[in-house]
Short mmCIF file of C-alpha atoms in Angstrom, two decimals:
data_model
loop_
_atom_site.label_atom_id
_atom_site.label_comp_id
_atom_site.label_asym_id
_atom_site.label_seq_id
_atom_site.Cartn_x
_atom_site.Cartn_y
_atom_site.Cartn_z
CA MET D 1 0.00 0.00 0.00
CA ALA D 2 2.93 2.33 0.66
CA GLY D 3 4.06 1.75 -2.93
CA ARG D 4 0.68 2.87 -4.20
CA LYS D 5 0.91 6.16 -2.32
CA ARG D 6 4.25 6.84 -4.06
CA ARG D 7 2.75 6.03 -7.47
CA PRO D 8 2.11 9.16 -9.55
CA LEU D 9 -1.52 10.06 -10.18
CA GLU D 10 -0.81 9.63 -13.89
CA ALA D 11 -0.48 5.88 -13.20
CA ALA D 12 -4.12 5.78 -12.14
CA ALA D 13 -5.12 7.56 -15.35
CA ARG D 14 -3.09 5.17 -17.53
CA PHE D 15 -4.60 2.23 -15.67
CA SER D 16 -8.11 3.58 -16.25
CA SER D 17 -7.65 3.57 -20.00
CA SER D 18 -6.24 0.04 -20.14
CA VAL D 19 -8.52 -1.59 -17.59
CA ALA D 20 -11.65 -0.43 -19.38
CA GLU D 21 -10.52 -2.42 -22.44
CA VAL D 22 -9.58 -5.46 -20.35
CA ALA D 23 -12.86 -5.46 -18.45
CA LEU D 24 -15.03 -5.12 -21.55
CA ALA D 25 -13.15 -7.98 -23.21
CA TRP D 26 -13.67 -10.30 -20.19
CA GLN D 27 -16.49 -12.74 -20.98
CA PRO D 28 -18.36 -12.34 -17.66
CA VAL D 29 -18.53 -8.56 -18.19
CA ARG D 30 -19.52 -8.97 -21.85
CA ASP D 31 -22.38 -11.25 -20.77
CA ALA D 32 -23.44 -9.10 -17.80
CA ALA D 33 -26.51 -6.91 -17.65
CA THR D 34 -25.61 -5.47 -14.23
CA VAL D 35 -22.10 -4.81 -12.88
CA THR D 36 -21.17 -3.38 -9.51
CA ALA D 37 -18.11 -1.17 -9.47
CA TYR D 38 -16.83 1.82 -7.48
CA VAL D 39 -15.42 5.29 -7.98
CA SER D 40 -11.66 5.30 -7.48
CA VAL D 41 -10.07 8.09 -5.46
CA GLY D 42 -6.51 9.31 -5.03
CA SER D 43 -3.83 6.81 -6.06
CA GLU D 44 -6.28 3.90 -6.45
CA PRO D 45 -6.30 2.31 -9.90
CA GLY D 46 -8.51 4.64 -11.94
CA THR D 47 -12.09 3.55 -12.67
CA GLY D 48 -13.48 6.69 -14.32
CA LEU D 49 -13.18 5.50 -17.91
CA LEU D 50 -14.27 2.00 -16.91
CA LEU D 51 -17.54 3.26 -15.43
CA ASP D 52 -18.36 5.26 -18.54
CA ALA D 53 -17.34 2.37 -20.84
CA LEU D 54 -19.61 -0.03 -18.96
CA VAL D 55 -22.56 2.33 -19.34
CA ALA D 56 -21.73 2.92 -23.02
CA ALA D 57 -21.74 -0.88 -23.49
CA GLY D 58 -25.30 -0.98 -22.15
CA LYS D 59 -24.50 -2.25 -18.66
CA ARG D 60 -26.43 -1.16 -15.58
CA VAL D 61 -23.70 -0.07 -13.16
CA LEU D 62 -24.32 -0.10 -9.42
CA LEU D 63 -22.02 1.88 -7.14
CA PRO D 64 -21.65 1.52 -3.38
CA VAL D 65 -22.90 4.00 -0.81
CA VAL D 66 -21.35 3.63 2.65
CA VAL D 67 -24.04 3.49 5.34
CA ALA D 68 -24.13 3.05 9.11
CA GLY D 69 -21.94 0.26 10.43
CA LEU D 70 -19.66 0.55 7.38
CA ASP D 71 -22.07 -1.52 5.32
CA LEU D 72 -22.88 -0.84 1.67
CA ASP D 73 -26.10 0.28 0.04
CA TRP D 74 -26.19 0.66 -3.76
CA ALA D 75 -27.33 3.20 -6.37
CA VAL D 76 -27.20 3.34 -10.16
CA TYR D 77 -24.31 5.21 -11.79
CA THR D 78 -25.78 7.90 -14.03
CA GLY D 79 -22.55 9.66 -14.94
CA ARG D 80 -19.97 11.81 -13.22
CA SER D 81 -22.45 14.63 -12.66
CA GLY D 82 -24.47 12.24 -10.49
CA LEU D 83 -21.63 11.81 -7.95
CA ALA D 84 -21.10 13.73 -4.72
CA PRO D 85 -18.44 13.77 -1.98
CA ALA D 86 -19.10 11.33 0.83
CA VAL D 87 -17.50 9.84 3.95
CA ARG D 88 -13.88 8.69 3.94
CA GLY D 89 -13.05 10.92 0.96
CA LEU D 90 -15.19 8.85 -1.40
CA LEU D 91 -17.49 9.86 -4.23
CA GLU D 92 -20.93 8.27 -4.22
CA PRO D 93 -23.98 8.35 -6.49
CA THR D 94 -26.72 10.77 -5.50
CA GLY D 95 -29.62 8.77 -6.96
CA PRO D 96 -32.17 6.63 -5.15
CA ARG D 97 -30.80 3.95 -2.85
CA LEU D 98 -31.57 0.38 -3.89
CA GLY D 99 -30.87 -1.34 -0.56
CA LYS D 100 -28.05 -3.48 0.76
CA ASP D 101 -29.29 -6.55 -1.09
CA ALA D 102 -29.05 -4.86 -4.51
CA ILE D 103 -25.56 -6.36 -4.89
CA ALA D 104 -27.34 -9.69 -5.47
CA GLN D 105 -28.63 -8.28 -8.80
CA ALA D 106 -25.08 -8.05 -10.14
CA ASP D 107 -23.82 -10.45 -12.78
CA VAL D 108 -20.23 -9.33 -12.05
CA VAL D 109 -18.87 -7.62 -8.93
CA LEU D 110 -15.81 -5.35 -9.23
CA VAL D 111 -14.26 -4.39 -5.89
CA PRO D 112 -11.43 -2.16 -4.71
CA GLY D 113 -8.38 -3.42 -2.90
CA ALA D 114 -4.79 -2.67 -2.03
CA ALA D 115 -3.44 -6.16 -2.81
CA VAL D 116 -4.58 -9.75 -3.29
CA SER D 117 -2.91 -13.08 -2.56
CA ALA D 118 -2.77 -15.99 -4.98
CA ASP D 119 -5.64 -17.63 -3.06
CA GLY D 120 -7.92 -14.59 -3.42
CA THR D 121 -7.47 -13.04 0.01
CA ARG D 122 -8.07 -9.33 -0.63
CA LEU D 123 -6.47 -6.55 1.35
CA GLY D 124 -8.96 -3.70 1.51
CA GLN D 125 -8.91 -0.34 3.24
CA GLY D 126 -9.60 -1.79 6.68
CA GLY D 127 -13.28 -0.88 7.06
CA GLY D 128 -14.69 -4.29 6.14
CA CYS D 129 -17.44 -2.81 3.93
CA TYR D 130 -17.02 -5.38 1.19
CA ASP D 131 -16.65 -8.25 3.66
CA ARG D 132 -20.16 -7.30 4.85
CA ALA D 133 -21.56 -6.90 1.32
CA LEU D 134 -20.03 -9.83 -0.58
CA PRO D 135 -21.96 -12.56 1.29
CA ARG D 136 -25.12 -11.09 -0.28
CA ILE D 137 -24.10 -11.90 -3.86
CA THR D 138 -25.59 -14.84 -5.72
CA ALA D 139 -23.41 -17.97 -5.58
CA GLY D 140 -21.20 -18.24 -8.64
CA THR D 141 -21.14 -14.51 -9.39
CA PRO D 142 -17.62 -13.56 -10.54
CA VAL D 143 -15.92 -11.16 -8.10
CA ALA D 144 -12.80 -9.34 -9.28
CA VAL D 145 -10.55 -6.94 -7.41
CA LEU D 146 -9.11 -4.08 -9.50
CA LEU D 147 -5.39 -3.71 -8.88
CA TYR D 148 -2.11 -2.65 -10.41
CA ASP D 149 -0.23 -5.68 -11.81
CA ASP D 150 2.39 -5.61 -9.05
CA GLU D 151 -0.30 -5.86 -6.33
CA VAL D 152 -1.42 -9.36 -7.37
CA GLY D 153 -0.08 -12.54 -5.76
CA LEU D 154 1.29 -10.89 -2.63
CA ALA D 155 1.28 -12.22 0.92
CA VAL D 156 -1.85 -10.70 2.46
CA PRO D 157 -2.97 -11.04 6.09
CA SER D 158 -6.25 -12.87 6.54
CA ASP D 159 -8.96 -12.73 9.19
CA PRO D 160 -11.83 -15.21 9.61
CA HIS D 161 -14.38 -12.64 8.32
CA ASP D 162 -12.46 -11.94 5.08
CA VAL D 163 -14.32 -12.90 1.91
CA ARG D 164 -12.07 -14.15 -0.88
CA VAL D 165 -12.36 -12.97 -4.46
CA GLY D 166 -12.04 -15.16 -7.54
CA PHE D 167 -10.21 -12.83 -9.92
CA ALA D 168 -7.74 -9.97 -10.14
CA LEU D 169 -8.49 -7.47 -12.91
CA THR D 170 -5.48 -5.40 -13.92
CA ALA D 171 -4.44 -3.36 -16.93
CA GLY D 172 -2.50 -6.46 -17.99
CA GLY D 173 -5.48 -8.81 -17.97
CA VAL D 174 -7.73 -10.93 -15.78
CA ARG D 175 -6.09 -13.49 -13.52
CA ALA D 176 -8.04 -16.31 -11.87
CA LEU D 177 -7.18 -16.78 -8.21
CA ALA D 178 -7.23 -20.14 -6.38
#
């Protein structure tokens, strides 16, 4: 995570361009009607172009809204003008809330992270929001963490409540995790 903070912001912009292509070429995303994603901030791998590309491809994109207890509600992404500053320095959609269980409508779930191990243990930001939300997805739904290539396959600490992810989505491609 310290390496990410030293990464220039231009790296996030370059990532955004490449990852949009990679995501739209991935079969689960191509087949999806609804995709959950998130709005990147700071030195996180950029998702701005990805969000717009998903919408342009006809996908319904759900974005998280942090609620009490660091759980996640969801709202439809309607474009950058439909985002507003929120807790923890995040940007969230301003539209109607769909409820915590809306994540179950997703055909593909894209999540943030700081690193992921080869077995799919994801290092998040420490709030546990996604560990609360991911158990609500439908069994078999592909879950991918968006990362820089050098953040995949690292040793990541694990707690009993951690929910593993099945894929790492980077500018270099999609990697299945054990």
